[in-house]
Amino acid sequence: MGMPELDWIFSEHCQLCLAETVTALEQDQPILSIAKRLRRKLEPQQSASLIELAQLRIKGRVKFSRSDAMYFTRKGLEQATSERLAMYKASRFPSQRLIADICVGVGGDAIGLGRRGPLVAIDKDPVHSRFAAANLAAYEIESADVLSVDFHDWQLPEDCCLHIDPDRRDQKRTIVPSMFQPSLAEIVQRMGQRLTAVKLAPASRVPVDLASRFHLEWLGDQRECKQQLAWFNHDQLAANSKSATVLFNDGEQVTLHSEPQSLDYLPLAEQVASYVIEPHATVIAAGLTDELAWRCAGRRLAADVAYITGNIVPTTRLVQTFKVLAVLPLQLKPIEQALNQLGMGHIEWKKRGVEAQTWEDLQRLKLTGDKPGVVLITRLLQKPVAIIATRPLAEQGDQ
């Protein structure tokens, strides 16, 4: 999207066409029909851009309560932090302290940060910086300045906190810190002693020599792990430690902190106990499965498998729990017979730690029952097994 087109998209005429297009898309009108109607009064490129923006506004409703008044690029929306996560992250910063939001994108994080106090946001992409300013206005945030400038050319304010999303590549995303723009080493060099949060992909691995300076926090929203934050100089988050935080639709947030002093050697399970516990994806991404197992008085089924087994139903929402009915070798006939004897026909198949060649065959078993059930295809130590189970509580793990 070029600058002349950018000027046009904020025009009153465009706003009217945009509202009509959103309505048409909501009514499932064919794209070709919408485009044909728009081209009677718009240039072809304007028509295409407007349809894309209308589509993104509808898609953006999952992340933003005011999506219908916001501006997105496809890349910008994909990378944007949701409103709920942004508000949580902002709560970690001191109120009424200036925050510099670096690589603001379309302003997902800036919406949360701008609500808690003064904000200056920068992005070298002029389209993103202008869209971010418009999106902050959509949330009636007036204490924010948005600039189109490169991080390398910008003088950091002396007394400010930093939020940085460096994982923006001209060509593609990356999880390698040395390839970030700016790189993690550049960020460390410039941040000084400022309170800093660096937004990373969940799979990014901070180099060991830098990780000892940060508190690493993985963030989840409902069922998914969304991002990782590297916190520096935070008075409530100890360096050289990590945590996993998950936000839920009802407003509850649950955090699991690492406590290395509580973890000696945790032996593996020798047999499957009464329950199998599946940690939240955010706990797994943070490498806190053993911490969770210790807290749940359970043990892993295998060293490289995230399933935990124990005799107690955990009360935390950071897990899904399954009540074990049978443990069988990974063989089709015994599994089919057991499921039919239990009257199970509606099966939720789950797999961890097994590259099972029989995976597709398992889902074609001839089952005669109509009861729901869960089959976990995994390993007990090195032995492939099928664990037949049910969910003991309707709400347990309802994320």
Short mmCIF file of C-alpha atoms in Angstrom, two decimals:
data_model
loop_
_atom_site.label_atom_id
_atom_site.label_comp_id
_atom_site.label_asym_id
_atom_site.label_seq_id
_atom_site.Cartn_x
_atom_site.Cartn_y
_atom_site.Cartn_z
CA MET A 1 0.00 0.00 0.00
CA GLY A 2 1.64 3.27 -1.15
CA MET A 3 1.40 6.67 0.46
CA PRO A 4 -1.13 8.20 -2.01
CA GLU A 5 -3.37 5.20 -1.46
CA LEU A 6 -2.82 5.56 2.28
CA ASP A 7 -4.15 9.13 2.15
CA TRP A 8 -7.20 7.95 0.21
CA ILE A 9 -8.07 5.16 2.64
CA PHE A 10 -8.71 7.70 5.41
CA SER A 11 -11.05 9.78 3.23
CA GLU A 12 -14.75 10.13 4.00
CA HIS A 13 -15.63 8.52 0.67
CA CYS A 14 -13.57 5.45 1.54
CA GLN A 15 -15.20 5.16 4.96
CA LEU A 16 -18.63 4.92 3.37
CA CYS A 17 -17.46 2.31 0.87
CA LEU A 18 -15.68 0.40 3.63
CA ALA A 19 -18.80 0.19 5.81
CA GLU A 20 -20.81 -1.08 2.84
CA THR A 21 -18.14 -3.68 2.06
CA VAL A 22 -18.02 -5.00 5.61
CA THR A 23 -21.80 -5.40 5.55
CA ALA A 24 -21.63 -7.21 2.21
CA LEU A 25 -18.98 -9.61 3.49
CA GLU A 26 -21.02 -10.31 6.62
CA GLN A 27 -23.92 -11.22 4.32
CA ASP A 28 -21.64 -13.68 2.49
CA GLN A 29 -21.98 -11.86 -0.80
CA PRO A 30 -19.49 -13.14 -3.43
CA ILE A 31 -16.19 -11.25 -3.54
CA LEU A 32 -16.47 -10.84 -7.31
CA SER A 33 -19.86 -9.18 -6.95
CA ILE A 34 -18.54 -6.83 -4.25
CA ALA A 35 -15.49 -5.95 -6.35
CA LYS A 36 -17.60 -5.34 -9.47
CA ARG A 37 -19.85 -2.96 -7.54
CA LEU A 38 -16.90 -1.09 -6.03
CA ARG A 39 -15.18 -0.65 -9.39
CA ARG A 40 -18.05 1.46 -10.62
CA LYS A 41 -16.80 4.22 -8.33
CA LEU A 42 -13.19 3.23 -7.41
CA GLU A 43 -9.94 2.38 -9.14
CA PRO A 44 -9.19 -1.39 -9.32
CA GLN A 45 -6.32 -1.14 -6.78
CA GLN A 46 -8.44 0.93 -4.43
CA SER A 47 -11.21 -1.64 -4.67
CA ALA A 48 -8.80 -4.51 -3.88
CA SER A 49 -7.28 -2.64 -0.91
CA LEU A 50 -10.66 -1.76 0.51
CA ILE A 51 -11.94 -5.35 0.28
CA GLU A 52 -8.80 -6.58 2.02
CA LEU A 53 -9.18 -4.02 4.81
CA ALA A 54 -12.84 -4.98 5.27
CA GLN A 55 -11.85 -8.66 5.51
CA LEU A 56 -9.15 -7.82 8.06
CA ARG A 57 -11.55 -5.78 10.18
CA ILE A 58 -13.87 -8.78 10.42
CA LYS A 59 -10.98 -11.12 11.18
CA GLY A 60 -9.58 -8.66 13.71
CA ARG A 61 -12.68 -8.91 15.90
CA VAL A 62 -11.12 -11.98 17.52
CA LYS A 63 -8.31 -9.78 18.86
CA PHE A 64 -9.84 -6.32 19.21
CA SER A 65 -13.15 -5.05 20.58
CA ARG A 66 -12.96 -2.00 18.29
CA SER A 67 -11.75 -3.81 15.20
CA ASP A 68 -14.47 -2.24 13.02
CA ALA A 69 -12.84 1.16 13.49
CA MET A 70 -9.25 -0.03 13.05
CA TYR A 71 -6.76 -0.24 10.19
CA PHE A 72 -4.70 -3.32 9.40
CA THR A 73 -2.28 -4.79 6.94
CA ARG A 74 -2.43 -8.55 6.67
CA LYS A 75 1.05 -8.90 8.18
CA GLY A 76 0.30 -6.30 10.85
CA LEU A 77 -2.84 -8.06 12.08
CA GLU A 78 -1.15 -11.45 12.08
CA GLN A 79 1.69 -10.15 14.27
CA ALA A 80 -0.44 -7.90 16.49
CA THR A 81 -0.85 -8.70 20.17
CA SER A 82 -4.52 -9.10 21.10
CA GLU A 83 -6.23 -6.46 23.22
CA ARG A 84 -6.46 -8.83 26.19
CA LEU A 85 -2.77 -9.78 26.15
CA ALA A 86 -1.77 -6.16 25.60
CA MET A 87 -3.68 -5.08 28.69
CA TYR A 88 -2.00 -7.79 30.75
CA LYS A 89 1.46 -6.82 29.51
CA ALA A 90 0.76 -3.15 30.21
CA SER A 91 -0.18 -4.03 33.80
CA ARG A 92 3.38 -5.25 34.31
CA PHE A 93 4.72 -1.72 33.71
CA PRO A 94 4.58 1.08 36.31
CA SER A 95 1.67 3.46 35.72
CA GLN A 96 2.25 7.01 34.49
CA ARG A 97 5.81 6.18 33.42
CA LEU A 98 6.75 6.97 29.82
CA ILE A 99 6.99 3.84 27.66
CA ALA A 100 8.65 3.68 24.26
CA ASP A 101 7.01 1.03 22.06
CA ILE A 102 9.57 0.05 19.44
CA CYS A 103 8.41 -1.58 16.18
CA VAL A 104 4.80 -0.70 17.05
CA GLY A 105 3.27 -2.41 14.00
CA VAL A 106 -0.45 -1.65 13.83
CA GLY A 107 -0.48 -0.86 17.54
CA GLY A 108 -1.78 -3.96 19.33
CA ASP A 109 0.57 -3.58 22.29
CA ALA A 110 0.37 0.22 22.12
CA ILE A 111 -3.37 0.05 22.89
CA GLY A 112 -2.64 -1.54 26.26
CA LEU A 113 0.43 0.56 26.97
CA GLY A 114 -1.29 3.81 26.01
CA ARG A 115 -4.16 3.15 28.39
CA ARG A 116 -1.87 3.02 31.41
CA GLY A 117 0.13 6.19 30.78
CA PRO A 118 2.23 8.31 28.40
CA LEU A 119 3.50 6.52 25.30
CA VAL A 120 5.77 7.16 22.35
CA ALA A 121 5.69 4.58 19.56
CA ILE A 122 7.91 4.18 16.53
CA ASP A 123 8.02 2.03 13.41
CA LYS A 124 10.15 2.41 10.30
CA ASP A 125 7.19 1.34 8.14
CA PRO A 126 5.17 4.53 7.43
CA VAL A 127 2.01 2.53 6.74
CA HIS A 128 2.18 0.74 10.08
CA SER A 129 3.02 3.90 12.01
CA ARG A 130 0.07 5.74 10.50
CA PHE A 131 -2.27 2.82 11.07
CA ALA A 132 -1.06 2.56 14.68
CA ALA A 133 -1.89 6.23 15.25
CA ALA A 134 -5.38 5.71 13.83
CA ASN A 135 -5.90 2.60 15.95
CA LEU A 136 -4.88 4.42 19.12
CA ALA A 137 -7.40 7.12 18.21
CA ALA A 138 -10.07 4.41 17.82
CA TYR A 139 -9.48 3.59 21.49
CA GLU A 140 -9.53 7.29 22.43
CA ILE A 141 -5.92 7.20 23.58
CA GLU A 142 -4.60 10.73 23.45
CA SER A 143 -1.39 10.49 25.49
CA ALA A 144 0.59 8.84 22.69
CA ASP A 145 2.93 10.06 19.96
CA VAL A 146 3.54 7.81 16.95
CA LEU A 147 6.60 8.40 14.76
CA SER A 148 7.82 6.81 11.53
CA VAL A 149 11.51 6.32 12.26
CA ASP A 150 14.08 3.53 12.37
CA PHE A 151 15.13 2.32 15.84
CA HIS A 152 18.79 2.77 14.90
CA ASP A 153 18.24 6.45 14.07
CA TRP A 154 16.07 7.34 17.06
CA GLN A 155 17.35 8.83 20.28
CA LEU A 156 15.85 6.90 23.20
CA PRO A 157 14.29 9.08 25.91
CA GLU A 158 16.40 9.08 29.06
CA ASP A 159 13.76 8.15 31.64
CA CYS A 160 11.49 5.63 29.96
CA CYS A 161 10.57 1.95 29.89
CA LEU A 162 10.86 -0.03 26.66
CA HIS A 163 8.61 -2.50 24.88
CA ILE A 164 10.18 -3.93 21.72
CA ASP A 165 8.87 -6.34 19.10
CA PRO A 166 11.99 -7.01 17.03
CA ASP A 167 10.76 -10.09 15.20
CA ARG A 168 9.85 -8.19 12.03
CA ARG A 169 11.66 -9.24 8.88
CA ASP A 170 11.28 -7.74 5.43
CA GLN A 171 11.02 -11.24 3.97
CA LYS A 172 9.86 -13.64 6.69
CA ARG A 173 9.48 -14.26 10.40
CA THR A 174 12.33 -15.80 12.35
CA ILE A 175 12.90 -17.27 15.81
CA VAL A 176 16.69 -16.74 15.69
CA PRO A 177 17.59 -13.76 17.95
CA SER A 178 20.69 -12.82 15.94
CA MET A 179 18.48 -12.32 12.86
CA PHE A 180 15.91 -10.04 14.52
CA GLN A 181 15.57 -6.48 13.28
CA PRO A 182 16.89 -4.99 15.49
CA SER A 183 18.90 -7.94 16.78
CA LEU A 184 18.69 -8.94 20.42
CA ALA A 185 22.34 -7.93 20.89
CA GLU A 186 21.55 -4.43 19.55
CA ILE A 187 18.58 -4.15 21.91
CA VAL A 188 20.69 -5.15 24.91
CA GLN A 189 23.33 -2.61 23.95
CA ARG A 190 20.85 0.27 23.74
CA MET A 191 18.43 -0.50 26.57
CA GLY A 192 20.93 0.32 29.32
CA GLN A 193 19.26 -0.18 32.71
CA ARG A 194 15.74 0.65 31.49
CA LEU A 195 12.87 -1.65 32.39
CA THR A 196 12.47 -3.53 29.11
CA ALA A 197 10.13 -6.15 27.66
CA VAL A 198 11.21 -7.83 24.42
CA LYS A 199 8.43 -9.65 22.57
CA LEU A 200 9.59 -12.95 21.05
CA ALA A 201 8.03 -15.92 19.31
CA PRO A 202 7.24 -18.81 21.72
CA ALA A 203 9.90 -20.97 20.07
CA SER A 204 12.68 -18.34 20.22
CA ARG A 205 15.64 -19.38 22.31
CA VAL A 206 17.52 -16.56 24.03
CA PRO A 207 21.30 -17.23 24.04
CA VAL A 208 22.54 -18.53 27.40
CA ASP A 209 24.81 -15.54 28.00
CA LEU A 210 21.81 -13.20 27.65
CA ALA A 211 19.14 -15.43 29.21
CA SER A 212 20.75 -15.04 32.63
CA ARG A 213 19.94 -11.31 32.48
CA PHE A 214 16.24 -11.78 31.67
CA HIS A 215 13.12 -13.21 33.19
CA LEU A 216 11.45 -15.21 30.41
CA GLU A 217 7.65 -15.30 30.48
CA TRP A 218 5.52 -17.28 28.04
CA LEU A 219 1.99 -15.93 27.48
CA GLY A 220 -1.08 -17.96 26.54
CA ASP A 221 -4.62 -16.98 25.62
CA GLN A 222 -7.23 -19.68 26.13
CA ARG A 223 -5.79 -22.88 24.59
CA GLU A 224 -2.84 -21.40 22.69
CA CYS A 225 0.64 -20.17 23.57
CA LYS A 226 0.89 -16.79 21.87
CA GLN A 227 4.26 -15.23 22.65
CA GLN A 228 7.30 -15.05 24.87
CA LEU A 229 8.48 -11.96 26.75
CA ALA A 230 12.04 -11.34 27.87
CA TRP A 231 11.80 -8.98 30.86
CA PHE A 232 14.84 -7.01 31.97
CA ASN A 233 15.25 -5.03 35.18
CA HIS A 234 11.73 -5.79 36.47
CA ASP A 235 11.54 -5.51 40.26
CA GLN A 236 8.93 -8.29 40.54
CA LEU A 237 10.35 -10.74 37.99
CA ALA A 238 13.68 -12.27 38.94
CA ALA A 239 16.38 -12.56 36.29
CA ASN A 240 17.57 -16.00 35.21
CA SER A 241 14.13 -17.51 35.83
CA LYS A 242 10.97 -18.16 33.84
CA SER A 243 7.20 -18.40 34.09
CA ALA A 244 4.10 -19.30 32.10
CA THR A 245 0.94 -17.15 32.25
CA VAL A 246 -2.41 -17.99 30.67
CA LEU A 247 -5.38 -15.63 30.34
CA PHE A 248 -8.93 -16.98 30.21
CA ASN A 249 -12.20 -15.61 28.83
CA ASP A 250 -13.68 -15.14 32.30
CA GLY A 251 -10.89 -12.74 33.24
CA GLU A 252 -8.83 -15.15 35.35
CA GLN A 253 -5.09 -15.32 34.76
CA VAL A 254 -2.97 -18.20 36.04
CA THR A 255 0.82 -18.11 36.35
CA LEU A 256 3.27 -20.92 36.99
CA HIS A 257 6.73 -19.79 38.15
CA SER A 258 9.87 -21.87 38.04
CA GLU A 259 11.25 -22.74 41.45
CA PRO A 260 14.48 -24.65 40.80
CA GLN A 261 15.13 -25.11 44.50
CA SER A 262 12.06 -27.35 44.76
CA LEU A 263 13.12 -29.66 41.93
CA ASP A 264 15.67 -32.35 42.55
CA TYR A 265 15.76 -35.31 40.20
CA LEU A 266 12.19 -36.18 39.22
CA PRO A 267 11.95 -39.89 38.32
CA LEU A 268 9.84 -41.07 35.41
CA ALA A 269 6.65 -43.06 35.95
CA GLU A 270 6.99 -46.83 35.91
CA GLN A 271 3.28 -47.31 35.28
CA VAL A 272 0.26 -45.24 34.33
CA ALA A 273 -1.61 -44.04 37.42
CA SER A 274 -5.28 -43.09 37.82
CA TYR A 275 -5.02 -39.92 35.75
CA VAL A 276 -3.05 -38.57 32.80
CA ILE A 277 -2.41 -34.83 32.87
CA GLU A 278 -1.70 -32.76 29.76
CA PRO A 279 -0.03 -29.41 30.50
CA HIS A 280 -1.18 -26.26 28.74
CA ALA A 281 0.79 -25.47 25.57
CA THR A 282 2.22 -22.41 27.33
CA VAL A 283 3.65 -24.54 30.17
CA ILE A 284 5.22 -26.90 27.62
CA ALA A 285 6.71 -24.02 25.60
CA ALA A 286 8.20 -22.55 28.78
CA GLY A 287 9.86 -25.86 29.65
CA LEU A 288 7.94 -26.06 32.93
CA THR A 289 6.43 -29.53 32.55
CA ASP A 290 8.61 -30.97 35.33
CA GLU A 291 7.72 -28.04 37.60
CA LEU A 292 4.04 -28.75 36.99
CA ALA A 293 4.53 -32.49 37.56
CA TRP A 294 6.19 -31.80 40.91
CA ARG A 295 3.33 -29.52 41.98
CA CYS A 296 0.74 -32.11 40.89
CA ALA A 297 2.54 -34.94 42.72
CA GLY A 298 2.90 -36.67 39.36
CA ARG A 299 5.58 -38.02 37.06
CA ARG A 300 6.22 -37.83 33.34
CA LEU A 301 5.43 -40.86 31.22
CA ALA A 302 8.69 -40.36 29.31
CA ALA A 303 11.55 -37.86 29.44
CA ASP A 304 10.63 -36.25 26.11
CA VAL A 305 6.83 -36.54 26.44
CA ALA A 306 4.78 -33.80 28.10
CA TYR A 307 2.14 -36.16 29.54
CA ILE A 308 2.16 -36.49 33.34
CA THR A 309 0.51 -39.27 35.33
CA GLY A 310 -0.64 -39.20 38.94
CA ASN A 311 -3.39 -40.18 41.37
CA ILE A 312 -4.68 -36.67 42.14
CA VAL A 313 -6.86 -34.43 39.94
CA PRO A 314 -5.03 -31.08 39.74
CA THR A 315 -7.03 -27.97 40.57
CA THR A 316 -5.04 -25.67 38.28
CA ARG A 317 -6.50 -24.55 34.95
CA LEU A 318 -3.10 -25.04 33.35
CA VAL A 319 -3.91 -28.67 32.55
CA GLN A 320 -6.37 -31.01 30.92
CA THR A 321 -6.99 -34.14 33.00
CA PHE A 322 -8.07 -37.58 31.79
CA LYS A 323 -9.27 -40.48 33.96
CA VAL A 324 -7.53 -43.67 32.88
CA LEU A 325 -9.74 -46.67 32.08
CA ALA A 326 -7.24 -48.97 30.35
CA VAL A 327 -3.61 -49.07 29.20
CA LEU A 328 -2.95 -51.22 26.15
CA PRO A 329 -0.06 -52.01 23.81
CA LEU A 330 -0.22 -50.03 20.59
CA GLN A 331 -1.98 -52.75 18.61
CA LEU A 332 -5.15 -52.26 16.57
CA LYS A 333 -7.15 -55.33 17.58
CA PRO A 334 -6.85 -55.00 21.39
CA ILE A 335 -7.68 -51.29 21.17
CA GLU A 336 -10.75 -51.94 19.02
CA GLN A 337 -12.00 -54.68 21.35
CA ALA A 338 -11.50 -52.55 24.47
CA LEU A 339 -13.32 -49.55 23.00
CA ASN A 340 -16.26 -51.70 21.93
CA GLN A 341 -16.46 -53.35 25.35
CA LEU A 342 -16.60 -49.88 26.90
CA GLY A 343 -19.29 -48.81 24.43
CA MET A 344 -17.15 -45.97 23.09
CA GLY A 345 -17.66 -44.69 19.55
CA HIS A 346 -17.02 -40.95 19.60
CA ILE A 347 -13.27 -40.85 20.17
CA GLU A 348 -11.00 -37.88 20.73
CA TRP A 349 -7.61 -39.08 19.50
CA LYS A 350 -4.49 -37.49 20.98
CA LYS A 351 -0.84 -38.27 20.25
CA ARG A 352 2.46 -37.30 21.91
CA GLY A 353 5.90 -38.84 21.58
CA VAL A 354 4.95 -41.52 19.05
CA GLU A 355 5.38 -41.45 15.31
CA ALA A 356 2.71 -44.11 14.94
CA GLN A 357 2.44 -45.67 11.48
CA THR A 358 -0.92 -47.04 12.62
CA TRP A 359 -2.28 -43.52 13.33
CA GLU A 360 -4.68 -43.44 10.36
CA ASP A 361 -5.69 -47.08 10.89
CA LEU A 362 -6.63 -46.32 14.50
CA GLN A 363 -9.16 -43.72 13.37
CA ARG A 364 -10.76 -46.25 11.02
CA LEU A 365 -11.49 -48.81 13.71
CA LYS A 366 -14.96 -50.40 13.55
CA LEU A 367 -16.54 -49.07 16.72
CA THR A 368 -20.10 -49.99 17.69
CA GLY A 369 -20.66 -47.81 20.76
CA ASP A 370 -21.87 -44.23 21.04
CA LYS A 371 -20.19 -43.07 24.27
CA PRO A 372 -17.48 -40.40 24.18
CA GLY A 373 -13.92 -41.31 25.04
CA VAL A 374 -10.31 -40.22 24.73
CA VAL A 375 -7.43 -42.33 23.43
CA LEU A 376 -3.92 -41.05 24.10
CA ILE A 377 -1.29 -42.58 21.86
CA THR A 378 2.04 -42.09 23.62
CA ARG A 379 4.93 -43.85 25.38
CA LEU A 380 5.43 -45.20 28.86
CA LEU A 381 9.21 -44.85 29.10
CA GLN A 382 10.20 -46.30 25.70
CA LYS A 383 7.15 -48.52 25.19
CA PRO A 384 4.38 -47.27 22.82
CA VAL A 385 0.98 -47.51 24.51
CA ALA A 386 -2.65 -46.56 23.99
CA ILE A 387 -4.33 -45.08 27.06
CA ILE A 388 -8.13 -45.21 27.00
CA ALA A 389 -9.60 -42.47 29.16
CA THR A 390 -12.45 -40.05 29.81
CA ARG A 391 -12.56 -36.44 30.97
CA PRO A 392 -13.49 -36.61 34.69
CA LEU A 393 -14.80 -33.05 34.95
CA ALA A 394 -16.77 -31.10 32.34
CA GLU A 395 -14.90 -27.88 33.04
CA GLN A 396 -11.45 -29.34 33.69
CA GLY A 397 -9.10 -27.89 31.10
CA ASP A 398 -11.95 -25.98 29.44
CA GLN A 399 -9.71 -23.33 27.99
#
